[in-house]
Every structure is written in structure tokens, then in C-alpha cells.
XYZ file of C-alpha atoms in Angstrom:
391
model
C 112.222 38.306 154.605
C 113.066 36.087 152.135
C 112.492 36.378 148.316
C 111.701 33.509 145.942
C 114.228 32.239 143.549
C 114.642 34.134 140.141
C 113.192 31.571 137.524
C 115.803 30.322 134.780
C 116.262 32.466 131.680
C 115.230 30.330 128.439
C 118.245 29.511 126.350
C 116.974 28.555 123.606
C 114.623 31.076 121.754
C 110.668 30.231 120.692
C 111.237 31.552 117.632
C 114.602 31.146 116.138
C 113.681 33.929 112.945
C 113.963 36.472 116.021
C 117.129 37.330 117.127
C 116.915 37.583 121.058
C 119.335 38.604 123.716
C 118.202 36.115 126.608
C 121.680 36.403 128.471
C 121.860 39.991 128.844
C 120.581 41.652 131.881
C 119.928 45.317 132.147
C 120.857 46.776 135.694
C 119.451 50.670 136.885
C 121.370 51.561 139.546
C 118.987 54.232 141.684
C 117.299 55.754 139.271
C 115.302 58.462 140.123
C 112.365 58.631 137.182
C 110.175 56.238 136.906
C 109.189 57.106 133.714
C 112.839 56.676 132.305
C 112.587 52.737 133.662
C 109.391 52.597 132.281
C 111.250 53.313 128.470
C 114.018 51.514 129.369
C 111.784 48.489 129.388
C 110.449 49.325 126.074
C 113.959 49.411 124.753
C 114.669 45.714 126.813
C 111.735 45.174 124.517
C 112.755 46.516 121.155
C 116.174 44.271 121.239
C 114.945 41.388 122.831
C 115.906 41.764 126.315
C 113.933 40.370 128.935
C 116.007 40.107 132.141
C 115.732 43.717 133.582
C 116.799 44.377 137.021
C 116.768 47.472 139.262
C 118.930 48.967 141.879
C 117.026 51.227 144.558
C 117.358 51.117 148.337
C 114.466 53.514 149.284
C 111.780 51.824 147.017
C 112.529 48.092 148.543
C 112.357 48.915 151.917
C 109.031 50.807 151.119
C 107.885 47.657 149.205
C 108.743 45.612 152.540
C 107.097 47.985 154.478
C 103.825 46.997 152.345
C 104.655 43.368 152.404
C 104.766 43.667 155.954
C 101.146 44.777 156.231
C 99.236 42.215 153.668
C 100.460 38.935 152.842
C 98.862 39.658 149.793
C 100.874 41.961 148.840
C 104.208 40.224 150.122
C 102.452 37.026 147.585
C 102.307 39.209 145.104
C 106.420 40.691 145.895
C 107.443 36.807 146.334
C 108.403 37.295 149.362
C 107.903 33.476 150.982
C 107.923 34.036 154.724
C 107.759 36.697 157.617
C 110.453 39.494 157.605
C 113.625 39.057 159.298
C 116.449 41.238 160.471
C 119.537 38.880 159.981
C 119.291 39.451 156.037
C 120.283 42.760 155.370
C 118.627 44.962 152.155
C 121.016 45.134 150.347
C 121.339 41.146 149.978
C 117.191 41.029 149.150
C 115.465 41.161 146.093
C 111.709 41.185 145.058
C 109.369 41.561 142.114
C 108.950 45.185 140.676
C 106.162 46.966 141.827
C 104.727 48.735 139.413
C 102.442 50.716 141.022
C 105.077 52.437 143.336
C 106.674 54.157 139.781
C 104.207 56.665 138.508
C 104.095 56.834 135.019
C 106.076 53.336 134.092
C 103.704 51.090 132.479
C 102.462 54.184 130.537
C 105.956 55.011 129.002
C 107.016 51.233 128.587
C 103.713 50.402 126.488
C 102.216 47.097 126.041
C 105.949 45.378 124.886
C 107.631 46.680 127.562
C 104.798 46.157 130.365
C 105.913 42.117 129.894
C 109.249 43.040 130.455
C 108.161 44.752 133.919
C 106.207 42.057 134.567
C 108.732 40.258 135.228
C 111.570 42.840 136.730
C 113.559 42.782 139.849
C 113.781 44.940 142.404
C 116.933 44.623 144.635
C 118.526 46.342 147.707
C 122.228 46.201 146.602
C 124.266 45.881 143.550
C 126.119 43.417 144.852
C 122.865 40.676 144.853
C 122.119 42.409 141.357
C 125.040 40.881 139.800
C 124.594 37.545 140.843
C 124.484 34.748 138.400
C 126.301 36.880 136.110
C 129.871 36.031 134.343
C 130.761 39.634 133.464
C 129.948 43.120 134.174
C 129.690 46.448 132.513
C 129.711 49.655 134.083
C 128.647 52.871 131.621
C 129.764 55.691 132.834
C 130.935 59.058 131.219
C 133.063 60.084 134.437
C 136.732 61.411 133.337
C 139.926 62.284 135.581
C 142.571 60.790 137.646
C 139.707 60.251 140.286
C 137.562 57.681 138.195
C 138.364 54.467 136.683
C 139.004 54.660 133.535
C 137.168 53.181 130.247
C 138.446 49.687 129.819
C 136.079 48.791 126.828
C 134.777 50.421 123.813
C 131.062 50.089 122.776
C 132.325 48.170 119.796
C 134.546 46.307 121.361
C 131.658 44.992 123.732
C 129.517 44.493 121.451
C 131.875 42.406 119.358
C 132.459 40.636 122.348
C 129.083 39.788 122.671
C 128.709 38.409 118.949
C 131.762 36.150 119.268
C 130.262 34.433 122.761
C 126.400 34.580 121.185
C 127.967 32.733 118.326
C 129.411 30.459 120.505
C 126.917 29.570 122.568
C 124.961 29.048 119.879
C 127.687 26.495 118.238
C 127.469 24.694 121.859
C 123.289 24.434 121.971
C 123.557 22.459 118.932
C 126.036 19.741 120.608
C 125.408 19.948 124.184
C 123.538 23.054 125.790
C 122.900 22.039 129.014
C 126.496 21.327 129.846
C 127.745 24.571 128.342
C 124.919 27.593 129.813
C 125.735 31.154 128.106
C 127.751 33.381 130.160
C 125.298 36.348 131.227
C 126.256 39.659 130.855
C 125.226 42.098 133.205
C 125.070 45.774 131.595
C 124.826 48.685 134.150
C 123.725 51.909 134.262
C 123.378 54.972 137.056
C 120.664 57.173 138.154
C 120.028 60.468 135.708
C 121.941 62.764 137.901
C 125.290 61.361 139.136
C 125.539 58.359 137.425
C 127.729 55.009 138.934
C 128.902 55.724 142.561
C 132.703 55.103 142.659
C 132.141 52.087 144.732
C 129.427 50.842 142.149
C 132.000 51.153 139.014
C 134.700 49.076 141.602
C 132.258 46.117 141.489
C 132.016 45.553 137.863
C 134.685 43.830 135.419
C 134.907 46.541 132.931
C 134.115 50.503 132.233
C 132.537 51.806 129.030
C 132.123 55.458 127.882
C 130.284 56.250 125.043
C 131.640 58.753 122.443
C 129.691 61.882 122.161
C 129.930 65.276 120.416
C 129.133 68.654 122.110
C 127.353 67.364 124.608
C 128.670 64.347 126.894
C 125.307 63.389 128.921
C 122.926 61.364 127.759
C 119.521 60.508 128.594
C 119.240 57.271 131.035
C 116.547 55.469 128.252
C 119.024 57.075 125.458
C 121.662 55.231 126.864
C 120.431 52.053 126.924
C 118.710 52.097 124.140
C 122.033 53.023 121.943
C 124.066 50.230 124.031
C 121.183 47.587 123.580
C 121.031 48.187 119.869
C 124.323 48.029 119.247
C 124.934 44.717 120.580
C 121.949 43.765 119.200
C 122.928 44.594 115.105
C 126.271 42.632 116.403
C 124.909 39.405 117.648
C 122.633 39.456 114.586
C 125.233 39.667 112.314
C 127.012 36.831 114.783
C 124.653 34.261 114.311
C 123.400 34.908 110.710
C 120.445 37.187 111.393
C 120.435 38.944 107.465
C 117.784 40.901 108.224
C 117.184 44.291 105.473
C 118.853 43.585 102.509
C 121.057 46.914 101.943
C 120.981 48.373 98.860
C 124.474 49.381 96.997
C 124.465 52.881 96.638
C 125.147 55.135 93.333
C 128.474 53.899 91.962
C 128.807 51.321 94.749
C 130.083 47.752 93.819
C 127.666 44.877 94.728
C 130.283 43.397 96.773
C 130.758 46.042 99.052
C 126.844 46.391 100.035
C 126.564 42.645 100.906
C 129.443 42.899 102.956
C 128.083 45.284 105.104
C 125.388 42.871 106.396
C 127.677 39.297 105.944
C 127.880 37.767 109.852
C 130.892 38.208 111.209
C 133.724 34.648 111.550
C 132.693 34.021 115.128
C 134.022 30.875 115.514
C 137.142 32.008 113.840
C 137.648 35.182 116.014
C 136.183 32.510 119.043
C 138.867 29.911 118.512
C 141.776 32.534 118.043
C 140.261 34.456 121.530
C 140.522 31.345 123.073
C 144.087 30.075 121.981
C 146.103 33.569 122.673
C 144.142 33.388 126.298
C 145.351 29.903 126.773
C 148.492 31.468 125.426
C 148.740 34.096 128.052
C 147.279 32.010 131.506
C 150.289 29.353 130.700
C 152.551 32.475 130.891
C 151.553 34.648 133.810
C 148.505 32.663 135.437
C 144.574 32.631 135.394
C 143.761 36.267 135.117
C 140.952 37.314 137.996
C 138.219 39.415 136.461
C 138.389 43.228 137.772
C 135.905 43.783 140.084
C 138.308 41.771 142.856
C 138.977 44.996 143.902
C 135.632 45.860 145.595
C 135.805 43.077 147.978
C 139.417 44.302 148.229
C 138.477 47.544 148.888
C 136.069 46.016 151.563
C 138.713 44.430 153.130
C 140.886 47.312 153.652
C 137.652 49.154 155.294
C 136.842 46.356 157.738
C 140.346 46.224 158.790
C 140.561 50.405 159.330
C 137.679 50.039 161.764
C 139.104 46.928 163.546
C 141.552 49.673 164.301
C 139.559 52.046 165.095
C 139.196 54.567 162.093
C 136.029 56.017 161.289
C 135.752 53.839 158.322
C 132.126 52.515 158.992
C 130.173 51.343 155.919
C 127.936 54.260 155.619
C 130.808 56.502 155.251
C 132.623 54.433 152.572
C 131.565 55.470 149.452
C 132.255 59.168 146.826
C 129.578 60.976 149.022
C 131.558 60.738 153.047
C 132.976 64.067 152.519
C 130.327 65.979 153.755
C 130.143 63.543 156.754
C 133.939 62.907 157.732
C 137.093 64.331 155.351
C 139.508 61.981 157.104
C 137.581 58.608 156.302
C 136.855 60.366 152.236
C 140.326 60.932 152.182
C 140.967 56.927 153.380
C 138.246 55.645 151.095
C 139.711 57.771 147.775
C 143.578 56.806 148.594
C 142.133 52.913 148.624
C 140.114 53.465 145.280
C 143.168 54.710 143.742
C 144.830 52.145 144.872
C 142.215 49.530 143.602
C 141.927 51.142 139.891
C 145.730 50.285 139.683
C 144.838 46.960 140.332
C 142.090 47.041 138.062
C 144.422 48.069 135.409
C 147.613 46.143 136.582
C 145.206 42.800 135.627
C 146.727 40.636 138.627
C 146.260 36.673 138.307
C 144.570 34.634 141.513
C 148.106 34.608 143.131
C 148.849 37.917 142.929
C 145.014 39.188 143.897
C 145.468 36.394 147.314
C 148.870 38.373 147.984
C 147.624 41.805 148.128
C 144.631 40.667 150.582
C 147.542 39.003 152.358
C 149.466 42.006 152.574
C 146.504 43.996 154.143
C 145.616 41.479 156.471
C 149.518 41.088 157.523
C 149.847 45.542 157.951
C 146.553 44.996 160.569
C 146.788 41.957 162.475
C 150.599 41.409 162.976
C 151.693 44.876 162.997
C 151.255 45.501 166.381
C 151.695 41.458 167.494
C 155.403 42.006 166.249
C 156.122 45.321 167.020
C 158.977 48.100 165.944
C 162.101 46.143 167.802
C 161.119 42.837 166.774
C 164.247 40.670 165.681
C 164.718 39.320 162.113
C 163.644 35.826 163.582
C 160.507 36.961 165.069
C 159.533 38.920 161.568
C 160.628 35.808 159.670
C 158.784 33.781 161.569
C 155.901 35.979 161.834
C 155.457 35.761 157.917
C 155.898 32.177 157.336
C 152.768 31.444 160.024
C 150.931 34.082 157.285
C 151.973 32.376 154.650
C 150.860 29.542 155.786
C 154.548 27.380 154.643
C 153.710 28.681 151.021
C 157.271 28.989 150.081
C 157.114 29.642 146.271
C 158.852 33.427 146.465
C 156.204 34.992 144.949
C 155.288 38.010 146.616
């Protein structure tokens, strides 16, 4: 069954005395209250968010189920035509349906209810980060076994000023051939948070600094991410809002600084020259989440071997089905967080699915008394008579 096409997110805002973040889309991976979406859309809401996507399996196959039976309903989904089998789940998406999540529109109130209105519901992360030109995965999971935080909330956020700025800049001299970048922000379900395989796919890892107590609320969450980034791209493109009053015995000076916008273009143009500076050194840098289709790669070619490496059992939770194919998939997550951290360019990133490729096909095609000639040989066919030496 096929889904209609996701309309195009405005650029330019109605009302420019409003400081909007039409770029930024919110992602719930599986969450299991409704009524936590339903105030998540009320925070989309509060900081100008309107591009809210969610992540859950079990509620779009029951939502096909019910397209299946009224072509009302599947009109009202956006589903265009009669369902099919060679499109798996995971690839569709639909329109949230609001009246499969108890509680939602009552917890999102009237602001957020336009913000469901026009939600997604999707089968797989994977389609839910389409169109996007970086991801975010929060997650508050510490220890050799998880990846690692590779971005601060105020370094994102800051982040987020300095493109808003820019893009900004660019609308004024030629929008259309310069769209935004959109950011795609993700979050877990309430009890386990981001599957391992979920954090893989994204470009970065946040962690948000807590006291006593490390877990936050799903809604909390978002809504302290969303209005961070919010005061920053404010302050990026010249949003005064309050005026701050200096406190007892504080200089003038010092209060209006507080609420000055930031030197986008400055910190922009500097960005841009030291990562000019750094692709003419070691090459164009390939954003993180490589890995994941890395990661698939190495499964596919355990079960062309015949290991028990089918999809189902590739992810954090195979342990209680098969320990050997766990202990596979957590020795090639390690494996891909290095990566992740390591920062490889494109030729380095084609290598490595070069070398996996190379230990599964010609391993056995050349075999353990193969000559030097024959393994010589052997690797300049995979190569295909690239001869540069890198490796």
C-alpha cells in the first residue's frame, strides 16, 4: 500500500515577528503512551515545530489493517491504492491516527491538535529520516556497550543558530536554490529508550546533563531540547524578545548582552573555512550513521554463510532468542561505534565495506594454499584496478 507524498515544509515563515523552527522534525521512536505524544505535540507547538513524526510498528500495521477494510478510512490515512506485499512496513508511512492514541488530542490541546493534524506515522526509522541532512539521537545510555555522546545540548543548539542564521542570509538572495538542511531530532519510547541499532542510524548522540536523577520524562525531554534550540535560533536571527532587566549592582552592559544575537555569519564563515580546511587534508568526511548500513552489510553477509544472523534477531534484544547471533550483532556494533568515532572520509567508509565483502565472497573462492599470484590477483579484480594504495 502506498502512502501519499509528505507535502513541502514552508520555508519562509507567515509571520516573520514569530520565530519558527520549520526545519526541525521531531521523531518518537515506539513510544508507548499516547498521552506523552499527545504533549509532545503541544511542546512541537510551544517552539514552533510543526513537522512531528512517529516511529511505531504495531500501530501502522493496525492502521493498515483498518485501511484495508474502508477506503474511507485508507482516504483519510493517504494511503492511494490497494495494499501490497512487495513494500515492506518498515519502508511505509501514513497520516497519524488520532483516534487509535487514547488520550492525545486531550493532552496536546487545541495548539498541539494542528500539529497532529498533520503527523506521520511510519513503520521504520529508517523511512523516518528521510529528507533529512542530519540526525540526533537522545539518549542517556552509558558504558563501553553504547555509543557514546558525540554532541552537547549546547553545542546542538548552537549548531542550529549558526545554520538558521544562514539559511536565513540565503532566503534573502536566493532561497530556492539553497533549501535549509532539516534536522531530524530523535527520541525513544519511555522505558528503554533508542535501540542500539536505532542510535547506529543517526549522525550524532546527545545526553542531557542531569542531577540525582538521570531519566527524564519522554514530553520533558523534548520539551527541554526544543526550547533550547529554540532561545538559540532566536538569538541567531535577531529575535530580542523580553528585554532583561540588569540586576542589583549589575552593569547595563552586561544585561543586554545576555539577549544580543549571537555572530552567525561570523561563526558560519569560520565553520565553513576550517571544514574546507580539513576535507583538502584528509577527504570529504561521511556523516556517522554509515555505519548502520555497514552494520547491515556485515549481517547479510553472516547469513549468506549461513549464521543465524536473520533480521529479526539483529538488534540489543536477540539474546533471549539466540546468544551466538547477540554475541555477532554486539562484536559488529562495537566495531561500528569505532567507526563512528574514528570519522572515516568516503574512501575509507568504501574500503571497510570492501573489506567485508572481500572476508565473504573470496574467502573461500581463494582458499588457505592459494599462491601469492592468485591472492594478488584476487584483490586487484576487487579493487576493481583502483591502484591508489590506500587501504
Amino acid at each position: 500500500m502506498a502512502a501519499a507524498a509528505l507535502p513541502a515544509a514552508a520555508v519562509v515563515d507567515p509571520d516573520p515577528a514569530i520565530c519558527r523552527l520549520p526545519w526541525c522534525r521531531v521523531i518518537l521512536v515506539e513510544p508507548r503512551d499516547a498521552r506523552n505524544v499527545g504533549m509532545v505535540a503541544r511542546a512541537c507547538a510551544n517552539f514552533g515545530v510543526s513537522d512531528l513524526a512517529v516511529v511505531h510498528a504495531g500501530k501502522l500495521q493496525a492502521a493498515l489493517d483498518r485501511a484495508g477494510r474502508s477506503p474511507e478510512k485508507a482516504r483519510q490515512l493517504g494511503f492511494s491504492d490497494a495494499p501490497s506485499e512487495a513494500v515492506p512496513n518498515a519502508e511505509l508511512h501514513c497520516a497519524l491516527d488520532v483516534s487509535a492514541w487514547k488520550g492525545v488530542e486531550r493532552l496536546a490541546t487545541g495548539e498541539g491538535g494542528v500539529v497532529l493534524q498533520s503527523a506521520r506515522l511510519y513503520g521504520g526509522l529508517r523511512a523516518a529520516l528521510a529528507g533529512t541532512g542530519r540526525s540526533v539521537a537522545f539518549s542517556g545510555r552509558e558504558g563501553r556497550n553504547f555509543r557514546q555522546a558525540s554532541v552537547s545540548l549546547r553545542a546542538l543548539a548552537c549548531d542550529m543558530g549558526v545554520s538558521a542564521s544562514a539559511a536565513v542570509t540565503r532566503a534573502l538572495e536566493a532561497l530556492e536554490a539553497h533549501p535549509p538542511q532539516r534536522v531530524a531530532l530523535v527520541f525513544g519510547s519511555e522505558d528503554v529508550g533508542l535501540s542500539t541499532e536505532a542510535v547506529l542510524m543517526c549522525d550524532d548522540v546527545c545526553r542531557l546533563r542531569t542531577a540525582d536523577c538521570p531519566s527524564l520524562n519522554l514530553s520533558h525531554t523534548v520539551a527541554v531540547v526544543l526550547a533550547r534550540v529554540h532561545e538559540e535560533v532566536s538569538e541567531a536571527e535577531g529575535f530580542s524578545g523580553p528585554a532583561v532587566a540588569p540586576a542589583a549592582g549589575q552593569p547595563a552592559a552586561v544585561a543586554k548582552r545576555s539577549s544580543a544575537p549571537l555572530p552567525a555569519e561570523d561563526v558560519r564563515q569560520g565553520r565553513e573555512a576550517d571544514a574546507a580546511a580539513e576535507a583538502s587534508e584528509v577527504g570529504v568526511q561521511v556523516p556517522a550513521a554509515w555505519t548502520s548500513g555497514w552494520s547491515e552489510l556485515c549481517r547479510r553477509q553472516f547469513e549468506a554463510q549461513g549464521y543465524p544472523t536473520q533480521a529479526e534477531l539483529w538488534n540489543g534484544r536477540g539474546r533471549r532468542k539466540c546468544k551466538f547471533t547477540y554475541r555477532l550483532f554486539r562484536i559488529v556494533a562495537d566495531c561500528a561505534r569505532s567507526l563512528q568515532r574514528a570519522r572515516v572520509t568516503e574512501h575509507e567508509a568504501t574500503a571497510w565495506a570492501k573489506l567485508v565483502e572481500a572476508l565473504s565472497t573470496r574467502s573461500t573462492a581463494i582458499g588457505p594454499d592459494a599462491s601469492a599470484e592468485t591472492v594478488a590477483a584476487e584483490t586487484a579484480d576487487s579493487e576493481g584496478g583502483d591502484s591508489d594504495g590506500h587501504a
